[in-house]
PDB file of C-alpha atoms in Angstrom:
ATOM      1  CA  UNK A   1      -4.373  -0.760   8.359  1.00 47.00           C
ATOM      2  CA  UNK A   2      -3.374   2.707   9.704  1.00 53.00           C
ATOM      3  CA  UNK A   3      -2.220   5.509   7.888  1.00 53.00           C
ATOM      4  CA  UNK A   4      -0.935   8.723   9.517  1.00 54.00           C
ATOM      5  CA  UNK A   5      -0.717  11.952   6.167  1.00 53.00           C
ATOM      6  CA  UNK A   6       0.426  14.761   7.222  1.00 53.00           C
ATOM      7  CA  UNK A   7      -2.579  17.723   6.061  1.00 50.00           C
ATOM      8  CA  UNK A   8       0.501  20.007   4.498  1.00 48.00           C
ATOM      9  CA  UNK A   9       0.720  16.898   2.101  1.00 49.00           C
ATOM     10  CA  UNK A  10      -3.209  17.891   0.959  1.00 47.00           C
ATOM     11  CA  UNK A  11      -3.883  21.111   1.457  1.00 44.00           C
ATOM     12  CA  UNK A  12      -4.480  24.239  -0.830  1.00 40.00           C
ATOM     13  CA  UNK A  13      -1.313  26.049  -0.133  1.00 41.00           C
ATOM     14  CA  UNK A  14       0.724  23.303  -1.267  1.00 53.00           C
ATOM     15  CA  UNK A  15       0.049  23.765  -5.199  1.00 79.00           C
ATOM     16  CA  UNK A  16       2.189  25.951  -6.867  1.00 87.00           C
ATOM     17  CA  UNK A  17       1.715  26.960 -10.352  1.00 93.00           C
ATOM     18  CA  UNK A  18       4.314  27.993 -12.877  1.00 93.00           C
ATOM     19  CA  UNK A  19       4.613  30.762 -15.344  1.00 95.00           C
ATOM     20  CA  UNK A  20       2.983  29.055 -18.445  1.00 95.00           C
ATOM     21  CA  UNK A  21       0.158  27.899 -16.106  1.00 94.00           C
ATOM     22  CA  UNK A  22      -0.581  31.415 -14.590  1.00 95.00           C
ATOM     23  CA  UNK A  23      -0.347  33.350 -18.016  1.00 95.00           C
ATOM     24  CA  UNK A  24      -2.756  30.406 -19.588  1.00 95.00           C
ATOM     25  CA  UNK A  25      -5.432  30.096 -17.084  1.00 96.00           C
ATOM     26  CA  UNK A  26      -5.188  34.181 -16.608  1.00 97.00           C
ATOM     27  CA  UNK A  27      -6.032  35.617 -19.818  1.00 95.00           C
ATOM     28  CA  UNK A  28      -9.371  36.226 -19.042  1.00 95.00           C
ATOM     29  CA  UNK A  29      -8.837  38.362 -16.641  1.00 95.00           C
ATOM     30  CA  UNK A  30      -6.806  41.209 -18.916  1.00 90.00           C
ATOM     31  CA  UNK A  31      -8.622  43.769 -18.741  1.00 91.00           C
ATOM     32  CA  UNK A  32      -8.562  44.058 -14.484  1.00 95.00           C
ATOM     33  CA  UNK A  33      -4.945  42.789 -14.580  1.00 96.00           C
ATOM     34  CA  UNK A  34      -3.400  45.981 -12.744  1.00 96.00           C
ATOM     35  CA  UNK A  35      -6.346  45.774  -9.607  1.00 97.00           C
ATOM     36  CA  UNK A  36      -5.262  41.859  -9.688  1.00 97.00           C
ATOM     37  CA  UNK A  37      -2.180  42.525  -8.994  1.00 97.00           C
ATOM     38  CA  UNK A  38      -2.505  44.834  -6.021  1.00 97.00           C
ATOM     39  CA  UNK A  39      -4.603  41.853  -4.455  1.00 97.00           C
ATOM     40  CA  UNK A  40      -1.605  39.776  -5.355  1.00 97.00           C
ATOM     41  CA  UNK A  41       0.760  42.041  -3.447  1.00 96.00           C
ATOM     42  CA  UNK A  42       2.761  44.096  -6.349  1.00 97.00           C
ATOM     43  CA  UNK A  43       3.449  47.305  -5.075  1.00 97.00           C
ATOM     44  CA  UNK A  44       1.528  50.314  -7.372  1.00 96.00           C
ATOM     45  CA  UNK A  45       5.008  51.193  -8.739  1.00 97.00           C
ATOM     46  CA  UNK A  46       6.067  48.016 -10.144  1.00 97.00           C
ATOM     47  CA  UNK A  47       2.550  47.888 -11.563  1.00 97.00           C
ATOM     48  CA  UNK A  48       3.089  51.558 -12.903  1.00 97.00           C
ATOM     49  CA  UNK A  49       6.059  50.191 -14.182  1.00 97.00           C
ATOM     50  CA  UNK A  50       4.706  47.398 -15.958  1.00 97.00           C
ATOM     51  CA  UNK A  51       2.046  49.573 -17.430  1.00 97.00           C
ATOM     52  CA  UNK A  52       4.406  52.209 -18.732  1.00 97.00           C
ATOM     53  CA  UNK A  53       6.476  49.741 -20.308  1.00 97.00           C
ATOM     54  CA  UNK A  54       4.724  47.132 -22.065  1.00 96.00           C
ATOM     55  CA  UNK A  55       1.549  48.589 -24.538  1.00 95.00           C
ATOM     56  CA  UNK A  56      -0.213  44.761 -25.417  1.00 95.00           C
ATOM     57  CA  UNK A  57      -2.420  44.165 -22.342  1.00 95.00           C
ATOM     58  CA  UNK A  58      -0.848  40.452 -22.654  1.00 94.00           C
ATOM     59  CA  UNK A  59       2.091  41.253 -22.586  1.00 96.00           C
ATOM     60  CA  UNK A  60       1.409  43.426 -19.097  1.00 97.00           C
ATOM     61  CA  UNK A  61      -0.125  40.324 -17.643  1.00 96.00           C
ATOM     62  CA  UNK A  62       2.756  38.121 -18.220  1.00 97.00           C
ATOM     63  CA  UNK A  63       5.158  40.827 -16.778  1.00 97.00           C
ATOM     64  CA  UNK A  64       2.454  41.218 -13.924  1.00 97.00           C
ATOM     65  CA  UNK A  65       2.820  37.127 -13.468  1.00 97.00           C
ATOM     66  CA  UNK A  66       6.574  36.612 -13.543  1.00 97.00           C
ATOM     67  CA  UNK A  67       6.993  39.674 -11.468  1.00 97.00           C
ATOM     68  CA  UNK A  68       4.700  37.843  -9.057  1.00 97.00           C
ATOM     69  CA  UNK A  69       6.428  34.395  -8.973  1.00 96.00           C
ATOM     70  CA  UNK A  70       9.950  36.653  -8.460  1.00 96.00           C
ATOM     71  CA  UNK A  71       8.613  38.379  -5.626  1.00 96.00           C
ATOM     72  CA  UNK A  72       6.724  35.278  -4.385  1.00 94.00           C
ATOM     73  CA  UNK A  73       8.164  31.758  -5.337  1.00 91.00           C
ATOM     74  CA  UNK A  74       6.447  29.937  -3.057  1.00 89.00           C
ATOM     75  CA  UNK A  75       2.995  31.392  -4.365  1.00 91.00           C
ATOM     76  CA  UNK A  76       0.021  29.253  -4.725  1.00 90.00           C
ATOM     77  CA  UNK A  77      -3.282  28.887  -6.517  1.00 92.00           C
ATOM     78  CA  UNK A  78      -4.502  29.288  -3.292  1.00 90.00           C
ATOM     79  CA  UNK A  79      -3.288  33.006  -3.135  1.00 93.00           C
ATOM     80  CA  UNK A  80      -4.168  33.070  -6.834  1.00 96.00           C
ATOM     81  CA  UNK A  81      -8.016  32.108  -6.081  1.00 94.00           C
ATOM     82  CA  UNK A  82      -7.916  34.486  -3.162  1.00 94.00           C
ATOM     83  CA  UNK A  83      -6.641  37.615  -5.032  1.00 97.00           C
ATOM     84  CA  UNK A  84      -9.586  36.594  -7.918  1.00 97.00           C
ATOM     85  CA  UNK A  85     -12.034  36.289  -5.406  1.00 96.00           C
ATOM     86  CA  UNK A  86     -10.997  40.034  -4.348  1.00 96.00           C
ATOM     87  CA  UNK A  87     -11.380  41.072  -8.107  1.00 97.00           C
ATOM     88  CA  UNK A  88     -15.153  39.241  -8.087  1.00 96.00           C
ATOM     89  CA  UNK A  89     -14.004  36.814 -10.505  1.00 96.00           C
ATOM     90  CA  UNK A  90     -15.646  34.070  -8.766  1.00 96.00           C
ATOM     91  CA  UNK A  91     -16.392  32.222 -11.634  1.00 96.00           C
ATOM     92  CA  UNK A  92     -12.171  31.750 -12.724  1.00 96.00           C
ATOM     93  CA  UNK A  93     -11.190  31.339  -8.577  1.00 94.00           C
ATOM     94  CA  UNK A  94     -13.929  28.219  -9.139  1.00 93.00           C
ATOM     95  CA  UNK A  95     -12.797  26.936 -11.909  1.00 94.00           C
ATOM     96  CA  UNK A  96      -9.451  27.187 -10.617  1.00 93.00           C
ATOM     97  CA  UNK A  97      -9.971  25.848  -7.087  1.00 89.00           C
ATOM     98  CA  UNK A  98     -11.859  22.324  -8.618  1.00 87.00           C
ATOM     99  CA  UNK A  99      -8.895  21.996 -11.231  1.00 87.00           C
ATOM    100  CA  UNK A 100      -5.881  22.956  -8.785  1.00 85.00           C
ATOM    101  CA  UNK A 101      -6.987  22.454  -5.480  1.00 81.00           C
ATOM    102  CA  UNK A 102     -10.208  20.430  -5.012  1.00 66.00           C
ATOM    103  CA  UNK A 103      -8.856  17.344  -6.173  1.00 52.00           C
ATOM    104  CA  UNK A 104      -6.318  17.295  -3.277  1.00 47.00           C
ATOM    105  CA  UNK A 105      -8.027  15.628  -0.501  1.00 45.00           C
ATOM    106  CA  UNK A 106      -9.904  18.035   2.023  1.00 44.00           C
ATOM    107  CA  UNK A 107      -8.050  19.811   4.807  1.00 45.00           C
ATOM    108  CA  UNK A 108      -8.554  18.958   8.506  1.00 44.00           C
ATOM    109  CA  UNK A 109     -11.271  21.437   8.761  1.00 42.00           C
ATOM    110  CA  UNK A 110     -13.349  19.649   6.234  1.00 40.00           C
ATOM    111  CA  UNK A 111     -16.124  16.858   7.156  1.00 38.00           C
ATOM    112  CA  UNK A 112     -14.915  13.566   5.904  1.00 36.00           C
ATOM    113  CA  UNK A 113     -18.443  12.248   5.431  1.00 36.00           C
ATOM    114  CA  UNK A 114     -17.910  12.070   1.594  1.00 35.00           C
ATOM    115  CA  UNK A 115     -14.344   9.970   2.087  1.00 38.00           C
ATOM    116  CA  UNK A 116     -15.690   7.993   4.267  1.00 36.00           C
ATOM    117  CA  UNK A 117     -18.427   7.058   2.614  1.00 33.00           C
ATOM    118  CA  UNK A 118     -16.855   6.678  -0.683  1.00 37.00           C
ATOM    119  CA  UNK A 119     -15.014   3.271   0.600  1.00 39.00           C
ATOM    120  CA  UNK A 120     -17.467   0.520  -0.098  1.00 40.00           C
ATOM    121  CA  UNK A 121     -18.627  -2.742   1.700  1.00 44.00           C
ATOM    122  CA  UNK A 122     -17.238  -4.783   3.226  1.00 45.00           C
ATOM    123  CA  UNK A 123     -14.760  -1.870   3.681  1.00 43.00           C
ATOM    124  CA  UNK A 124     -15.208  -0.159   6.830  1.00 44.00           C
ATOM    125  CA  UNK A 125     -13.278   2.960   7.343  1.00 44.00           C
ATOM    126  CA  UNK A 126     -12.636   5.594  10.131  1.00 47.00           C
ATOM    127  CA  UNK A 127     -10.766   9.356   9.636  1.00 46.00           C
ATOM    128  CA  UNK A 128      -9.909  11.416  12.340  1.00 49.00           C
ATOM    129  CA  UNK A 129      -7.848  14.258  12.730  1.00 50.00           C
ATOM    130  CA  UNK A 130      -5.359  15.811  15.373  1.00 52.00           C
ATOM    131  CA  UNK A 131      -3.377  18.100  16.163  1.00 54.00           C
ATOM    132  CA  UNK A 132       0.477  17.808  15.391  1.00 51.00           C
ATOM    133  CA  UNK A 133       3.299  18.220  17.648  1.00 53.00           C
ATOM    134  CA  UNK A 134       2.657  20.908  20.678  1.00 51.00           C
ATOM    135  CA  UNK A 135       5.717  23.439  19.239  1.00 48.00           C
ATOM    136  CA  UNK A 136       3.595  23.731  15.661  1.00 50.00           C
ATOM    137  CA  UNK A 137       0.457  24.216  14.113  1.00 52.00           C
ATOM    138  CA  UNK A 138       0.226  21.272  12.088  1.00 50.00           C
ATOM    139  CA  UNK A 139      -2.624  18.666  11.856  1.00 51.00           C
ATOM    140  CA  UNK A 140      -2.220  15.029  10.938  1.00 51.00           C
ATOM    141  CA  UNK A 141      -5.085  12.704   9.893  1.00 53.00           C
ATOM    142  CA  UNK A 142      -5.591   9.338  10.796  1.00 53.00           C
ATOM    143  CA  UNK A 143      -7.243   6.704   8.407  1.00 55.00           C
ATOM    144  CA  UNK A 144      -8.197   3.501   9.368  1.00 55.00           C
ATOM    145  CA  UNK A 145      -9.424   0.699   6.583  1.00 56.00           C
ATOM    146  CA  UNK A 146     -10.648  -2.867   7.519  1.00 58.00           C
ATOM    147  CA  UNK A 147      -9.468  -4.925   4.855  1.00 56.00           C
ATOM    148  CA  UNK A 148     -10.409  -8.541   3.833  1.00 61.00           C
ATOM    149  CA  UNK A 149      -7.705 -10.640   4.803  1.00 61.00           C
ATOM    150  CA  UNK A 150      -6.378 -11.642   1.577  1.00 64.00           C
ATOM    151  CA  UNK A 151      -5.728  -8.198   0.962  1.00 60.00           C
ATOM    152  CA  UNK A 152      -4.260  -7.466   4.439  1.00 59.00           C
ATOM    153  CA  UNK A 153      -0.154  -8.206   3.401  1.00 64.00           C
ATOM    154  CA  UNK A 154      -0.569  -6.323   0.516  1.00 67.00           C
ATOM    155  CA  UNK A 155      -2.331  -3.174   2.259  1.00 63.00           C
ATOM    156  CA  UNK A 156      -0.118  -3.792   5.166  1.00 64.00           C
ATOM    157  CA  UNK A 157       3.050  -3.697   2.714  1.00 67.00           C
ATOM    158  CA  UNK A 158       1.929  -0.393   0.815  1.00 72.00           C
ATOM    159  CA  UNK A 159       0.943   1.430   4.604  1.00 69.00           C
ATOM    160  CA  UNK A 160       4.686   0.928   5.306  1.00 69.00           C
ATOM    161  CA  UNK A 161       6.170   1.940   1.898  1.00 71.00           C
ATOM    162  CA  UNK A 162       3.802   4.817   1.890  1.00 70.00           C
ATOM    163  CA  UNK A 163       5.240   5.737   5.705  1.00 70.00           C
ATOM    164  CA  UNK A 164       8.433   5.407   4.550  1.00 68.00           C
ATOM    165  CA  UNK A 165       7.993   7.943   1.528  1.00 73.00           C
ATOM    166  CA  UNK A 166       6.118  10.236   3.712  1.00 70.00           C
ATOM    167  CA  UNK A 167       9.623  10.680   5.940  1.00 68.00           C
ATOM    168  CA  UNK A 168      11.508  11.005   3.054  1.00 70.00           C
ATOM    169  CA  UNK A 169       9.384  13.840   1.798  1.00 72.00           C
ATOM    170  CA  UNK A 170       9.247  15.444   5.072  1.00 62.00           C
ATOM    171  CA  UNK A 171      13.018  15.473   5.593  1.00 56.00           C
TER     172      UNK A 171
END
């Protein structure tokens, strides 16, 4: 059985998090809220703005989140985590990354020693990556399970229904 996933499908900058999410996981993080949000991109004078206008330091970070998912709506965790890291909140971006982003599976980049392994006997399994079509920067990974034949209709029946919803979400 072969299955071809597209990496976009797995990696980090696929997530997107909404308002309630953002203010939620946030609050920590009041107190530095203005110099997170010039690692997020606000310019200083919505920030000014925001700080002017609102007095509960809450209430500035949900104005500081919505203003970011305005200016940004395809923001993700991933830009989240990065603008925390710039903030040396390493513990949150961590906590963050293994609840909204680790448990995706692990971009080309990333050894596959750990899925591969994970599959066990008489399983035998192979993952490769490559690169995507010449006009983009995409990379596709390959997975290949040996199955015992009286699983092989059934495996061979969900690798073309999974195909098949993979070109539907791609389209």
């Amino acid at each position: 059985v072969r299955l071809t996933i597209p990496n976009s499908l797995f990696i980090m900058s696929d997530i997107q998090p909404n308002l309630q999410q953002l203010v939620e996981e946030l609050q920590s993080i009041r107190a530095t809220w203005r110099l997170f949000g010039l690692f997020l991109g606000i310019p200083d004078d919505d920030l000014e703005a925001i700080d002017v206008d609102k007095r509960n330091v809450g209430d500035k970070l949900y104005v500081l989140c919505y203003k970011w998912l305005q200016m940004k709506p395809r923001g993700t965790w991933n830009d989240i985590v990065k603008a925390l890291k710039k903030i040396e909140r390493l513990d949150l971006a961590e906590r963050l990354e293994k609840k909204y982003i680790k448990r995706h599976l692990p971009s080309s980049d990333t050894s596959y020693d750990r899925m591969s392994t994970s599959l066990s006997p008489p399983y035998q399994s192979a993952v490769t990556s490559s690169p995507g079509p010449a006009d983009d920067n995409t990379k596709t990974t390959h997975v290949h399970v040996d199955v015992p034949k009286e699983f092989k209709n059934d495996v061979d029946d969900l690798a073309v229904q999974f195909t098949y919803l993979l070109s539907c979400i791609e389209s």
